[in-house]
Amino acid sequence: MSSSIHSASPNPVIDVRSVTRRFGSKTVLDDISLQVERGEVFGLLGPSGSGKTTLIKLITGIDKADGGSVHMLGEQMPKLAMLQRFGYMAQSDALYNELTAKQNLTFFGSLFGLKGSQLSKRIETAMSIVNLQDDLNKTVAAYSGGMKRRLSLALSLLHEPELLILDEPTVGIDPVLRQSIWQELSDMRRRGTTIVLTTHVMDEADKCDRLGLIRDGKLTAIGTPEAIKASSGSATLEEAFIVYGGGVRA
Amino acid sequence: MRIRALAIRIIRQFVRDKRTLALLFLAPLLILTLMKLVFNGNTVEPQIGAVQLPAALVERLEAADAEVTSYDDFQSAEQALKDGVLDAVLSLNGGKPAIELEGSDPSNTKMVLLLLQRTMSAGLPAVAPDITYLHGSEEMASFDNFGPVLIGFFSFFFVFMLAGVSFLRERTSGTLERLLATPIRRFEVVLGYLSGFGLFTLLQAALIAWFAIDILGLYMDGSIWLVLMMNLLLSLTALTLGTLLSSFASNEFQIIQFIPLVVVPQVFFSGLFNLDAMTPWLQKLSTIMPLYYGADAMRGIMIRGEGWSDIQLDVYVLIGFSAVFALLNVIALKKHRAI
């Protein structure tokens, strides 16, 4: 786990400053600021409905903030060209079920500007990372839930992004598969990929280098899992989450 | 290149979805065939009851293809009319002919009246006019008259539904979100959809037109290329309108709800029913109905043999509709991605 202290480094991969997002009269995100450093696994931890996905959408530039600013790799978001620089996996698998895995990969690969032998090579690599290389020509409809999740991950790896943004990557996945996905994520991190993910599973959050705790649209705590546990005086993240979520330090 | 990738993906999905292919290509043919069978059936012979009519008149009626039954008294003829055996009873009331009609079916009534009037006046010395046709011919059936409108309508209807549902699915399955998380531009999404679907609508338009003209023998006096072009333009309008409206639907059922709101009213203004019979302000509504322009041009080409100069206004209007809908589509996509 990362031991460095992450305080306002000069070149964060993601720089969110005082971001606010409202839907109608409801404030979904309230004055959130956080930075993600190069090469770290950053987890956003919070119950469903807390605003995690909205924050992810603001970071990716799919949605636009009502106040504050979001920078990714030094560029102000939203910006179309930046969509080439990160890989995104949404909560739903979002696959074309009637097509084969290969056709899905070819389609999204083309959208990222990959073609010919380069595309085939990238498809091969991405599918071997998620261990699906033997099922390339099966239609997605014949895939199991876990296989779909892995294919979905492979799709977001196709264009070798330096930043990977994953919304609940392991939700609804059995423990064995979850472990293998985490294995893949830490391999990627070793190769220098920055990873941002959301989760509401505590033991998963423990594996992140740093965590941001979100509750009701507010960032209640940010830091390494150890630091968060220590500062809240709790033995587990779950306790820490309750302490922060309960408004003691919010 | 992204447009091409999107078009290829749509084509691949289509090819794998046999049922939808069948709906797109076979359903319009089936319905057109049924329509032809229903509206081109043999003409009905009017059943006329004659109460003590002179033999000469009865002969004339029979010569005019009426089925005449003679009755001795009015009561029994009227009973037959009540029983639905007869369409009309013809009697002489003090030397003056009297006609009692069954009257429940206006088209039947008109046919009987026409026949009776013809036979009555046939006795009068008159110069038989020379009849020629500017458009159409003596054999032209009602199917020939509204067939062109139906060709346009089916292209419009099926493409509208398919485009709406496909685009909606892209949204509900989450693939639109994933699609928009790639560097594809919003206009590229719309153009990709247009070209992918465009291929199938082109094939469908060609198939429907060919089938109606060559197989069903629909009356055709103009250029097949113009018919194909109009049909394609109508499909494009349906395509852009369908994808646009799908942004306002949250499930397949809500797409179906657009049919009575958007598709059915167009049928009333498409020329299946006589527009001149409508209140003037209602007639004006037809100017915002894509199907009106498409049907107008199709009918002009097929029945009156109109050429480019006669239909170009319709062409421009349909292109305009498609362009506006496509543009609104690009804007509507902003709902799903800020840029």
Coordinates of C-alpha atoms in Angstrom, one line a residue:
Chain A
M1 CA 0.0 0.0 0.0
S2 CA 1.1 3.5 -0.7
S3 CA 2.8 5.2 2.1
S4 CA 3.4 8.6 0.7
I5 CA 1.4 11.5 2.0
H6 CA -0.9 12.9 -0.7
S7 CA -1.3 16.5 0.0
A8 CA -1.9 18.7 -3.1
S9 CA 0.8 17.5 -5.3
P10 CA 1.6 19.7 -8.3
N11 CA 0.3 17.3 -11.0
P12 CA -2.6 15.2 -9.8
V13 CA -4.3 12.9 -12.4
I14 CA -7.6 14.1 -11.2
D15 CA -8.2 17.4 -9.5
V16 CA -11.7 18.1 -8.2
R17 CA -12.3 21.5 -6.6
S18 CA -15.4 22.6 -4.7
V19 CA -17.7 20.7 -7.0
T20 CA -21.4 21.0 -6.6
R21 CA -24.1 19.3 -8.6
R22 CA -27.8 19.8 -8.2
F23 CA -30.7 18.0 -9.9
G24 CA -33.6 20.4 -9.6
S25 CA -33.7 21.5 -6.0
K26 CA -31.8 18.5 -4.7
T27 CA -28.1 18.9 -4.1
V28 CA -26.5 15.6 -5.0
L29 CA -22.9 16.7 -4.6
D30 CA -22.0 19.4 -2.1
D31 CA -18.7 21.2 -2.3
I32 CA -16.4 18.2 -3.0
S33 CA -12.7 18.6 -3.4
L34 CA -10.2 15.7 -3.9
Q35 CA -7.1 14.8 -5.8
V36 CA -6.0 11.5 -7.2
E37 CA -2.3 11.0 -7.7
R38 CA -0.6 9.1 -10.5
G39 CA -0.4 5.4 -10.0
E40 CA -2.7 5.0 -7.0
V41 CA -5.9 3.1 -6.5
F42 CA -8.4 5.5 -5.2
G43 CA -11.6 4.3 -3.8
L44 CA -14.9 6.2 -3.4
L45 CA -16.7 4.5 -0.6
G46 CA -20.4 5.2 0.2
P47 CA -23.8 3.7 0.3
S48 CA -26.0 3.7 -2.8
G49 CA -27.5 7.0 -3.5
S50 CA -24.7 8.9 -1.8
G51 CA -23.5 10.5 -5.0
K52 CA -20.6 8.3 -6.0
T53 CA -21.8 7.7 -9.6
T54 CA -22.6 11.4 -10.1
L55 CA -19.1 12.3 -9.0
I56 CA -17.7 9.7 -11.4
K57 CA -19.8 11.2 -14.2
L58 CA -18.4 14.6 -13.4
I59 CA -14.9 13.4 -13.4
T60 CA -15.3 11.6 -16.8
G61 CA -17.0 14.7 -18.3
I62 CA -20.2 12.8 -19.1
D63 CA -21.9 15.3 -16.8
K64 CA -21.1 18.9 -16.0
A65 CA -20.8 20.4 -12.5
D66 CA -23.0 23.3 -11.4
G67 CA -20.2 24.8 -9.5
G68 CA -16.5 24.2 -9.0
S69 CA -14.1 22.7 -11.4
V70 CA -12.8 19.3 -12.5
H71 CA -9.4 18.7 -14.1
M72 CA -8.2 15.5 -15.5
L73 CA -4.5 15.1 -16.5
G74 CA -4.2 18.9 -16.4
E75 CA -7.2 19.5 -18.7
Q76 CA -10.4 21.2 -17.7
M77 CA -13.4 18.8 -17.9
P78 CA -15.6 18.2 -19.7
K79 CA -13.5 17.9 -22.8
L80 CA -14.1 15.5 -25.7
A81 CA -10.4 14.7 -26.4
M82 CA -10.0 13.5 -22.9
L83 CA -12.4 10.7 -23.5
Q84 CA -9.5 9.0 -25.4
R85 CA -7.3 9.1 -22.3
F86 CA -9.2 7.1 -19.8
G87 CA -11.1 3.8 -19.6
Y88 CA -14.6 3.8 -18.1
M89 CA -16.6 0.9 -16.9
A90 CA -20.2 1.8 -15.8
Q91 CA -22.3 -0.1 -13.2
S92 CA -24.2 -2.0 -15.8
D93 CA -22.3 -4.3 -18.2
A94 CA -23.4 -2.3 -21.2
L95 CA -22.7 -4.9 -23.9
Y96 CA -24.4 -5.7 -27.1
N97 CA -25.7 -9.1 -26.2
E98 CA -26.6 -10.2 -29.7
L99 CA -23.0 -9.7 -30.9
T100 CA -20.0 -11.8 -30.2
A101 CA -17.4 -10.6 -27.7
K102 CA -15.0 -9.9 -30.6
Q103 CA -17.6 -7.8 -32.4
N104 CA -18.2 -5.8 -29.2
L105 CA -14.4 -5.3 -28.8
T106 CA -14.0 -4.4 -32.5
F107 CA -16.8 -1.8 -32.2
F108 CA -15.5 0.0 -29.2
G109 CA -11.9 -0.4 -30.4
S110 CA -12.8 1.4 -33.6
L111 CA -14.4 4.2 -31.6
F112 CA -11.1 4.7 -29.9
G113 CA -9.4 4.9 -33.3
L114 CA -7.8 1.4 -33.2
K115 CA -7.7 -0.6 -36.4
G116 CA -6.1 -3.5 -38.3
S117 CA -3.4 -5.5 -36.6
Q118 CA -3.1 -3.0 -33.8
L119 CA -6.7 -3.6 -32.9
S120 CA -6.4 -7.4 -33.0
K121 CA -3.3 -7.2 -30.8
R122 CA -5.1 -5.0 -28.3
I123 CA -8.2 -7.3 -28.3
E124 CA -5.9 -10.2 -27.6
T125 CA -4.1 -8.5 -24.8
A126 CA -7.2 -7.1 -23.1
M127 CA -9.0 -10.5 -23.3
S128 CA -6.0 -12.4 -21.9
I129 CA -5.9 -9.9 -19.0
V130 CA -9.4 -10.8 -18.0
N131 CA -8.8 -14.5 -19.0
L132 CA -11.5 -14.7 -21.7
Q133 CA -9.3 -15.3 -24.7
D134 CA -11.0 -18.7 -25.4
D135 CA -14.5 -17.1 -25.5
L136 CA -13.8 -14.4 -28.0
N137 CA -16.2 -15.7 -30.7
K138 CA -19.1 -16.5 -28.4
T139 CA -22.1 -14.2 -28.5
V140 CA -22.3 -12.2 -25.3
A141 CA -25.8 -13.6 -24.6
A142 CA -24.1 -17.0 -24.0
Y143 CA -21.8 -15.4 -21.4
S144 CA -22.3 -15.9 -17.6
G145 CA -22.7 -12.8 -15.4
G146 CA -19.1 -12.9 -14.3
M147 CA -17.8 -13.3 -17.9
K148 CA -19.8 -10.2 -18.9
R149 CA -18.3 -8.2 -16.1
R150 CA -14.8 -9.3 -17.2
L151 CA -15.6 -8.5 -20.9
S152 CA -16.9 -5.1 -19.8
L153 CA -13.5 -4.6 -18.0
A154 CA -11.6 -5.7 -21.1
L155 CA -13.5 -3.1 -23.2
S156 CA -12.4 -0.3 -20.9
L157 CA -8.7 -1.5 -21.2
L158 CA -8.7 -1.7 -25.0
H159 CA -7.0 1.6 -25.7
E160 CA -4.4 1.2 -22.9
P161 CA -5.7 4.1 -20.9
E162 CA -3.4 5.7 -18.3
L163 CA -6.4 6.2 -16.1
L164 CA -9.1 3.7 -15.4
I165 CA -12.5 4.7 -13.9
L166 CA -14.7 1.9 -12.6
D167 CA -18.1 2.3 -11.2
E168 CA -18.8 -0.7 -8.8
P169 CA -16.5 -3.1 -10.7
T170 CA -17.2 -6.1 -8.5
V171 CA -20.9 -5.6 -7.7
G172 CA -22.8 -8.9 -8.0
I173 CA -19.7 -11.0 -8.5
D174 CA -18.7 -14.1 -6.7
P175 CA -15.7 -13.9 -4.3
V176 CA -13.4 -15.9 -6.5
L177 CA -14.0 -13.7 -9.5
R178 CA -13.8 -10.6 -7.3
Q179 CA -10.4 -11.6 -6.2
S180 CA -9.2 -12.2 -9.8
I181 CA -10.5 -8.8 -10.8
W182 CA -8.6 -7.2 -7.9
Q183 CA -5.5 -9.2 -9.0
E184 CA -5.9 -7.6 -12.5
L185 CA -6.3 -4.2 -11.0
S186 CA -3.2 -4.4 -8.9
D187 CA -1.2 -5.7 -11.9
M188 CA -2.4 -2.7 -13.9
R189 CA -1.5 -0.4 -11.0
R190 CA 2.0 -1.9 -11.0
R191 CA 2.3 -1.0 -14.7
G192 CA 1.5 2.6 -13.8
T193 CA -2.2 2.8 -14.4
T194 CA -4.1 5.1 -12.1
I195 CA -7.4 3.6 -11.0
V196 CA -10.5 5.2 -9.5
L197 CA -13.3 3.0 -8.4
T198 CA -16.5 3.2 -6.4
T199 CA -17.5 0.5 -4.0
H200 CA -19.8 -0.1 -1.0
V201 CA -17.9 -3.2 0.1
M202 CA -15.7 -2.5 3.1
D203 CA -13.1 -5.2 2.6
E204 CA -12.7 -4.0 -0.9
A205 CA -12.1 -0.5 0.2
D206 CA -9.3 -1.8 2.4
K207 CA -7.4 -2.7 -0.7
C208 CA -7.3 0.9 -2.0
D209 CA -4.3 3.1 -1.5
R210 CA -6.6 6.0 -0.5
L211 CA -10.2 6.4 0.1
G212 CA -12.8 9.1 -0.1
L213 CA -15.9 8.6 2.1
I214 CA -19.1 10.0 0.6
R215 CA -22.4 10.3 2.3
D216 CA -25.4 12.3 1.2
G217 CA -23.3 14.2 -1.4
K218 CA -20.6 15.2 1.1
L219 CA -17.0 14.0 1.3
T220 CA -16.8 13.1 4.9
A221 CA -13.2 11.9 5.0
I222 CA -10.3 11.3 2.8
G223 CA -7.0 9.4 3.3
T224 CA -5.4 6.0 3.5
P225 CA -7.6 3.3 5.0
E226 CA -5.2 3.2 8.0
A227 CA -5.3 7.0 8.5
I228 CA -9.1 7.0 8.3
K229 CA -9.4 4.2 10.9
A230 CA -6.8 5.9 13.1
S231 CA -8.4 9.4 12.9
S232 CA -11.8 8.0 13.7
G233 CA -10.5 5.8 16.5
S234 CA -12.0 2.7 15.0
A235 CA -10.6 -0.7 14.3
T236 CA -12.4 -1.3 11.0
L237 CA -13.4 0.8 8.1
E238 CA -17.0 0.0 8.7
E239 CA -16.8 1.6 12.2
A240 CA -14.9 4.5 10.7
F241 CA -17.6 4.9 8.1
I242 CA -20.3 5.0 10.7
V243 CA -18.3 7.5 12.8
Y244 CA -17.9 9.9 9.8
G245 CA -21.2 9.2 8.3
G246 CA -22.9 9.8 11.6
G247 CA -21.8 13.4 11.4
V248 CA -19.2 13.3 14.2
R249 CA -16.6 14.9 12.0
A250 CA -18.7 15.9 9.0
Chain B
M1 CA -14.5 6.1 -39.3
R2 CA -16.5 6.1 -36.0
I3 CA -19.6 6.6 -38.1
R4 CA -18.7 3.6 -40.1
A5 CA -17.9 1.5 -37.0
L6 CA -21.4 2.4 -35.6
A7 CA -23.1 1.6 -38.9
I8 CA -21.4 -1.8 -39.1
R9 CA -22.3 -2.6 -35.6
I10 CA -26.0 -1.8 -36.2
I11 CA -26.0 -3.9 -39.4
R12 CA -24.4 -6.8 -37.5
Q13 CA -27.0 -6.6 -34.8
F14 CA -29.8 -6.5 -37.4
V15 CA -28.5 -9.5 -39.3
R16 CA -28.4 -11.5 -36.1
D17 CA -32.0 -10.5 -35.2
K18 CA -34.0 -12.6 -37.7
R19 CA -37.3 -11.7 -36.2
T20 CA -36.8 -8.0 -36.6
L21 CA -35.6 -8.5 -40.1
A22 CA -38.8 -10.4 -40.9
L23 CA -40.9 -7.6 -39.4
L24 CA -39.1 -5.0 -41.4
F25 CA -39.2 -6.9 -44.7
L26 CA -42.1 -9.4 -44.7
A27 CA -44.8 -7.7 -42.6
P28 CA -45.3 -4.8 -45.1
L29 CA -45.6 -7.3 -47.9
L30 CA -48.1 -9.3 -46.1
I31 CA -50.3 -6.3 -45.2
L32 CA -50.1 -4.9 -48.7
T33 CA -51.2 -8.3 -50.1
L34 CA -54.1 -8.4 -47.8
M35 CA -55.1 -4.9 -48.7
K36 CA -55.0 -5.8 -52.3
L37 CA -57.2 -8.9 -51.8
V38 CA -59.7 -7.0 -49.7
F39 CA -60.1 -3.9 -51.9
N40 CA -59.8 -5.5 -55.3
G41 CA -62.4 -8.1 -54.8
N42 CA -65.1 -8.6 -57.5
T43 CA -67.7 -5.9 -57.7
V44 CA -70.9 -6.8 -55.8
E45 CA -74.1 -7.2 -57.9
P46 CA -76.9 -5.1 -56.3
Q47 CA -79.9 -7.1 -55.3
I48 CA -83.0 -5.3 -56.4
G49 CA -86.6 -6.2 -55.7
A50 CA -89.1 -5.3 -58.6
V51 CA -92.7 -4.8 -57.7
Q52 CA -94.9 -5.1 -60.7
L53 CA -92.5 -3.5 -63.1
P54 CA -92.8 -3.5 -66.8
A55 CA -90.7 -6.3 -68.3
A56 CA -88.6 -3.8 -70.4
L57 CA -87.4 -2.1 -67.3
V58 CA -86.5 -5.4 -65.6
E59 CA -84.5 -6.4 -68.7
R60 CA -82.6 -3.1 -68.6
L61 CA -81.8 -3.5 -64.9
E62 CA -80.5 -7.0 -65.6
A63 CA -78.4 -5.8 -68.5
A64 CA -76.8 -3.3 -66.0
D65 CA -75.6 -6.2 -63.9
A66 CA -78.3 -6.0 -61.2
E67 CA -79.8 -9.1 -59.7
V68 CA -83.6 -8.6 -60.1
T69 CA -86.2 -10.5 -58.1
S70 CA -89.9 -9.8 -59.0
Y71 CA -92.5 -9.4 -56.4
D72 CA -96.3 -9.3 -56.8
D73 CA -96.9 -6.9 -53.9
F74 CA -95.0 -4.3 -52.1
Q75 CA -95.3 -5.9 -48.6
S76 CA -93.4 -9.1 -49.5
A77 CA -90.6 -7.1 -51.2
E78 CA -90.3 -4.9 -48.2
Q79 CA -90.0 -8.0 -46.0
A80 CA -87.2 -9.2 -48.2
L81 CA -85.5 -5.8 -47.8
K82 CA -85.8 -6.1 -44.0
D83 CA -84.4 -9.6 -44.1
G84 CA -81.3 -8.2 -45.8
V85 CA -81.9 -10.2 -49.0
L86 CA -82.4 -7.0 -51.1
D87 CA -80.4 -3.7 -51.4
A88 CA -83.4 -1.8 -52.8
V89 CA -87.0 -2.1 -53.8
L90 CA -88.2 -0.5 -57.0
S91 CA -91.9 0.0 -57.5
L92 CA -94.3 2.2 -59.5
N93 CA -96.4 4.5 -57.4
G94 CA -99.1 5.8 -59.7
G95 CA -96.8 5.7 -62.7
K96 CA -94.0 7.4 -60.8
P97 CA -91.0 5.2 -59.9
A98 CA -90.3 4.9 -56.2
I99 CA -87.1 3.5 -54.7
E100 CA -86.8 2.2 -51.1
L101 CA -83.2 1.7 -50.1
E102 CA -81.7 -0.6 -47.5
G103 CA -79.4 2.3 -46.6
S104 CA -77.1 1.0 -43.9
D105 CA -74.0 0.9 -46.0
P106 CA -73.4 4.3 -47.8
S107 CA -71.1 2.9 -50.4
N108 CA -73.7 0.2 -51.3
T109 CA -76.4 2.8 -51.4
K110 CA -74.5 5.0 -53.8
M111 CA -73.8 2.1 -56.1
V112 CA -77.5 1.1 -56.2
L113 CA -78.6 4.6 -56.8
L114 CA -76.1 5.1 -59.6
L115 CA -77.3 1.9 -61.3
L116 CA -80.9 2.8 -61.0
Q117 CA -80.5 6.3 -62.3
R118 CA -78.5 5.0 -65.2
T119 CA -81.1 2.5 -66.2
M120 CA -83.9 5.0 -65.8
S121 CA -82.4 7.6 -68.0
A122 CA -81.1 5.0 -70.5
G123 CA -84.5 5.1 -72.1
L124 CA -84.3 8.8 -72.9
P125 CA -82.8 9.8 -76.2
A126 CA -79.3 11.2 -75.4
V127 CA -76.0 11.4 -77.1
A128 CA -73.6 8.9 -75.3
P129 CA -70.5 10.9 -74.4
D130 CA -67.0 9.8 -75.4
I131 CA -65.2 8.9 -72.2
T132 CA -61.4 9.3 -72.0
Y133 CA -59.1 9.4 -69.0
L134 CA -56.5 12.0 -68.2
H135 CA -55.0 9.8 -65.5
G136 CA -55.7 6.2 -64.6
S137 CA -58.1 4.1 -66.6
E138 CA -61.5 2.4 -66.5
E139 CA -60.0 -0.6 -64.7
M140 CA -58.4 1.5 -62.0
A141 CA -59.5 0.0 -58.6
S142 CA -59.6 1.8 -55.3
F143 CA -56.5 -0.1 -54.3
D144 CA -54.6 1.6 -57.2
N145 CA -55.7 4.9 -55.8
F146 CA -54.5 4.5 -52.2
G147 CA -51.8 1.9 -52.8
P148 CA -49.1 4.6 -53.3
V149 CA -50.1 6.1 -49.9
L150 CA -49.9 2.7 -48.3
I151 CA -46.4 2.0 -49.7
G152 CA -45.2 5.2 -48.1
F153 CA -47.1 4.6 -44.9
F154 CA -45.7 1.1 -44.2
S155 CA -42.1 2.3 -44.9
F156 CA -42.8 5.1 -42.4
F157 CA -44.5 3.1 -39.7
F158 CA -42.1 0.1 -39.5
V159 CA -39.0 2.2 -39.6
F160 CA -40.4 4.6 -37.0
M161 CA -41.0 1.8 -34.6
L162 CA -37.7 0.0 -35.1
A163 CA -35.6 3.1 -34.9
G164 CA -37.4 4.2 -31.8
V165 CA -37.0 0.9 -30.0
S166 CA -33.4 0.4 -31.1
F167 CA -32.3 3.7 -29.9
L168 CA -34.2 3.3 -26.7
R169 CA -32.5 0.0 -26.1
E170 CA -29.1 1.6 -26.6
R171 CA -30.1 3.9 -23.7
T172 CA -31.7 1.5 -21.3
S173 CA -29.0 -1.2 -21.7
G174 CA -26.4 1.3 -20.7
T175 CA -24.5 1.0 -24.0
L176 CA -25.3 4.6 -24.9
E177 CA -23.5 5.7 -21.7
R178 CA -20.5 3.5 -22.7
L179 CA -20.7 4.8 -26.3
L180 CA -20.6 8.4 -25.0
A181 CA -17.7 7.6 -22.8
T182 CA -15.6 7.2 -26.0
P183 CA -14.4 10.2 -28.1
I184 CA -17.3 9.8 -30.5
R185 CA -19.1 13.1 -31.2
R186 CA -22.8 13.4 -30.8
F187 CA -23.4 14.1 -34.5
E188 CA -21.4 11.0 -35.3
V189 CA -23.8 8.9 -33.2
V190 CA -26.7 10.3 -35.1
L191 CA -25.1 9.9 -38.5
G192 CA -23.9 6.4 -37.6
Y193 CA -27.5 5.4 -36.7
L194 CA -28.7 7.1 -39.9
S195 CA -26.3 5.1 -42.1
G196 CA -26.7 1.8 -40.4
F197 CA -30.4 1.9 -40.4
G198 CA -30.4 3.7 -43.8
L199 CA -29.1 0.6 -45.5
F200 CA -32.0 -1.4 -44.2
T201 CA -34.6 1.2 -44.9
L202 CA -33.2 1.5 -48.5
L203 CA -33.6 -2.2 -49.0
Q204 CA -37.0 -2.2 -47.4
A205 CA -38.2 0.8 -49.5
A206 CA -37.0 -0.9 -52.6
L207 CA -38.6 -4.2 -51.7
I208 CA -42.0 -2.7 -50.8
A209 CA -42.1 -0.6 -54.0
W210 CA -41.1 -3.5 -56.2
F211 CA -43.5 -5.9 -54.6
A212 CA -46.5 -3.5 -54.9
I213 CA -45.8 -2.6 -58.5
D214 CA -44.5 -5.8 -60.1
I215 CA -46.2 -8.5 -58.0
L216 CA -49.4 -6.9 -56.9
G217 CA -49.7 -5.0 -60.1
L218 CA -50.3 -1.6 -58.6
Y219 CA -51.1 1.1 -61.2
M220 CA -47.8 2.7 -62.1
D221 CA -47.4 5.5 -64.5
G222 CA -44.2 7.2 -63.5
S223 CA -40.5 6.5 -62.7
I224 CA -39.7 3.7 -60.3
W225 CA -36.6 5.6 -59.3
L226 CA -38.6 8.6 -58.1
V227 CA -40.9 6.2 -56.2
L228 CA -37.8 4.7 -54.5
M229 CA -36.4 8.0 -53.7
M230 CA -39.6 9.3 -52.1
N231 CA -39.9 6.1 -50.2
L232 CA -36.4 6.3 -48.9
L233 CA -36.9 10.0 -47.9
L234 CA -40.0 9.0 -46.0
S235 CA -38.1 6.3 -44.2
L236 CA -35.3 8.7 -43.3
T237 CA -37.9 11.1 -41.8
A238 CA -39.3 8.2 -39.8
L239 CA -35.9 7.2 -38.7
T240 CA -34.9 10.6 -37.5
L241 CA -38.3 11.2 -35.9
G242 CA -38.3 7.7 -34.2
T243 CA -34.8 8.2 -32.7
L244 CA -35.7 11.7 -31.6
L245 CA -38.9 10.7 -29.9
S246 CA -37.2 7.7 -28.2
S247 CA -35.3 10.3 -26.1
F248 CA -38.7 11.1 -24.5
A249 CA -39.7 7.5 -23.8
S250 CA -38.3 5.5 -20.9
N251 CA -39.4 2.0 -22.2
E252 CA -40.6 0.2 -25.2
F253 CA -44.3 0.6 -24.1
Q254 CA -43.9 4.4 -24.2
I255 CA -42.6 4.1 -27.8
I256 CA -45.8 2.3 -28.7
Q257 CA -47.7 5.2 -27.1
F258 CA -46.3 7.5 -29.7
I259 CA -48.0 5.6 -32.4
P260 CA -51.5 6.9 -31.8
L261 CA -50.1 10.4 -31.2
V262 CA -47.6 10.7 -34.0
V263 CA -48.3 8.0 -36.6
V264 CA -52.1 7.6 -36.7
P265 CA -53.0 11.3 -37.2
Q266 CA -50.7 11.4 -40.2
V267 CA -52.7 8.7 -41.8
F268 CA -55.8 11.0 -41.8
F269 CA -53.8 13.7 -43.6
S270 CA -51.9 11.4 -46.0
G271 CA -54.6 11.5 -48.6
L272 CA -56.3 8.2 -47.8
F273 CA -59.2 10.5 -46.9
N274 CA -60.2 13.5 -49.0
L275 CA -58.5 16.5 -47.5
D276 CA -60.9 18.9 -49.3
A277 CA -63.7 17.6 -47.2
M278 CA -62.0 18.9 -44.0
T279 CA -62.5 22.2 -42.3
P280 CA -59.9 24.6 -43.7
W281 CA -58.0 25.1 -40.4
L282 CA -57.8 21.3 -40.0
Q283 CA -56.5 21.0 -43.6
K284 CA -53.6 23.3 -42.6
L285 CA -52.4 20.7 -40.1
S286 CA -51.3 18.6 -43.0
T287 CA -48.4 21.0 -43.6
I288 CA -46.6 19.6 -40.6
M289 CA -47.2 16.0 -41.4
P290 CA -44.2 14.3 -43.2
L291 CA -46.5 11.5 -44.5
Y292 CA -48.6 14.1 -46.3
Y293 CA -45.7 15.2 -48.5
G294 CA -44.5 11.7 -49.1
A295 CA -47.9 10.4 -50.0
D296 CA -48.7 13.3 -52.2
A297 CA -45.6 12.8 -54.2
M298 CA -45.9 9.0 -54.4
R299 CA -49.5 9.3 -55.7
G300 CA -48.4 12.0 -58.2
I301 CA -45.7 9.8 -59.5
M302 CA -47.5 6.5 -59.6
I303 CA -51.0 7.7 -60.8
R304 CA -50.4 10.9 -62.6
G305 CA -46.9 10.1 -63.9
E306 CA -45.4 13.2 -62.4
G307 CA -41.8 13.9 -62.8
W308 CA -39.1 15.7 -60.8
S309 CA -40.4 19.2 -61.3
D310 CA -43.8 18.3 -59.9
I311 CA -42.5 16.6 -56.7
Q312 CA -39.4 18.6 -55.9
L313 CA -41.2 20.6 -53.3
D314 CA -42.2 17.4 -51.5
V315 CA -38.6 16.2 -51.7
Y316 CA -37.2 19.4 -50.2
V317 CA -39.7 19.4 -47.4
L318 CA -38.9 15.8 -46.4
I319 CA -35.2 16.5 -46.5
G320 CA -35.9 19.5 -44.3
F321 CA -37.9 17.4 -41.8
S322 CA -35.1 14.8 -41.6
A323 CA -32.4 17.4 -41.1
V324 CA -34.3 19.2 -38.4
F325 CA -35.1 15.9 -36.6
A326 CA -31.5 14.8 -36.9
L327 CA -30.3 18.1 -35.5
L328 CA -32.7 18.0 -32.6
N329 CA -31.4 14.5 -32.0
V330 CA -27.8 15.7 -31.7
I331 CA -29.1 18.3 -29.2
A332 CA -31.1 15.8 -27.3
L333 CA -28.0 13.6 -26.8
K334 CA -26.6 16.4 -24.7
K335 CA -28.9 15.1 -22.0
H336 CA -26.6 12.1 -21.8
R337 CA -23.3 13.7 -22.2
A338 CA -22.4 17.3 -21.4
I339 CA -20.2 17.7 -24.5

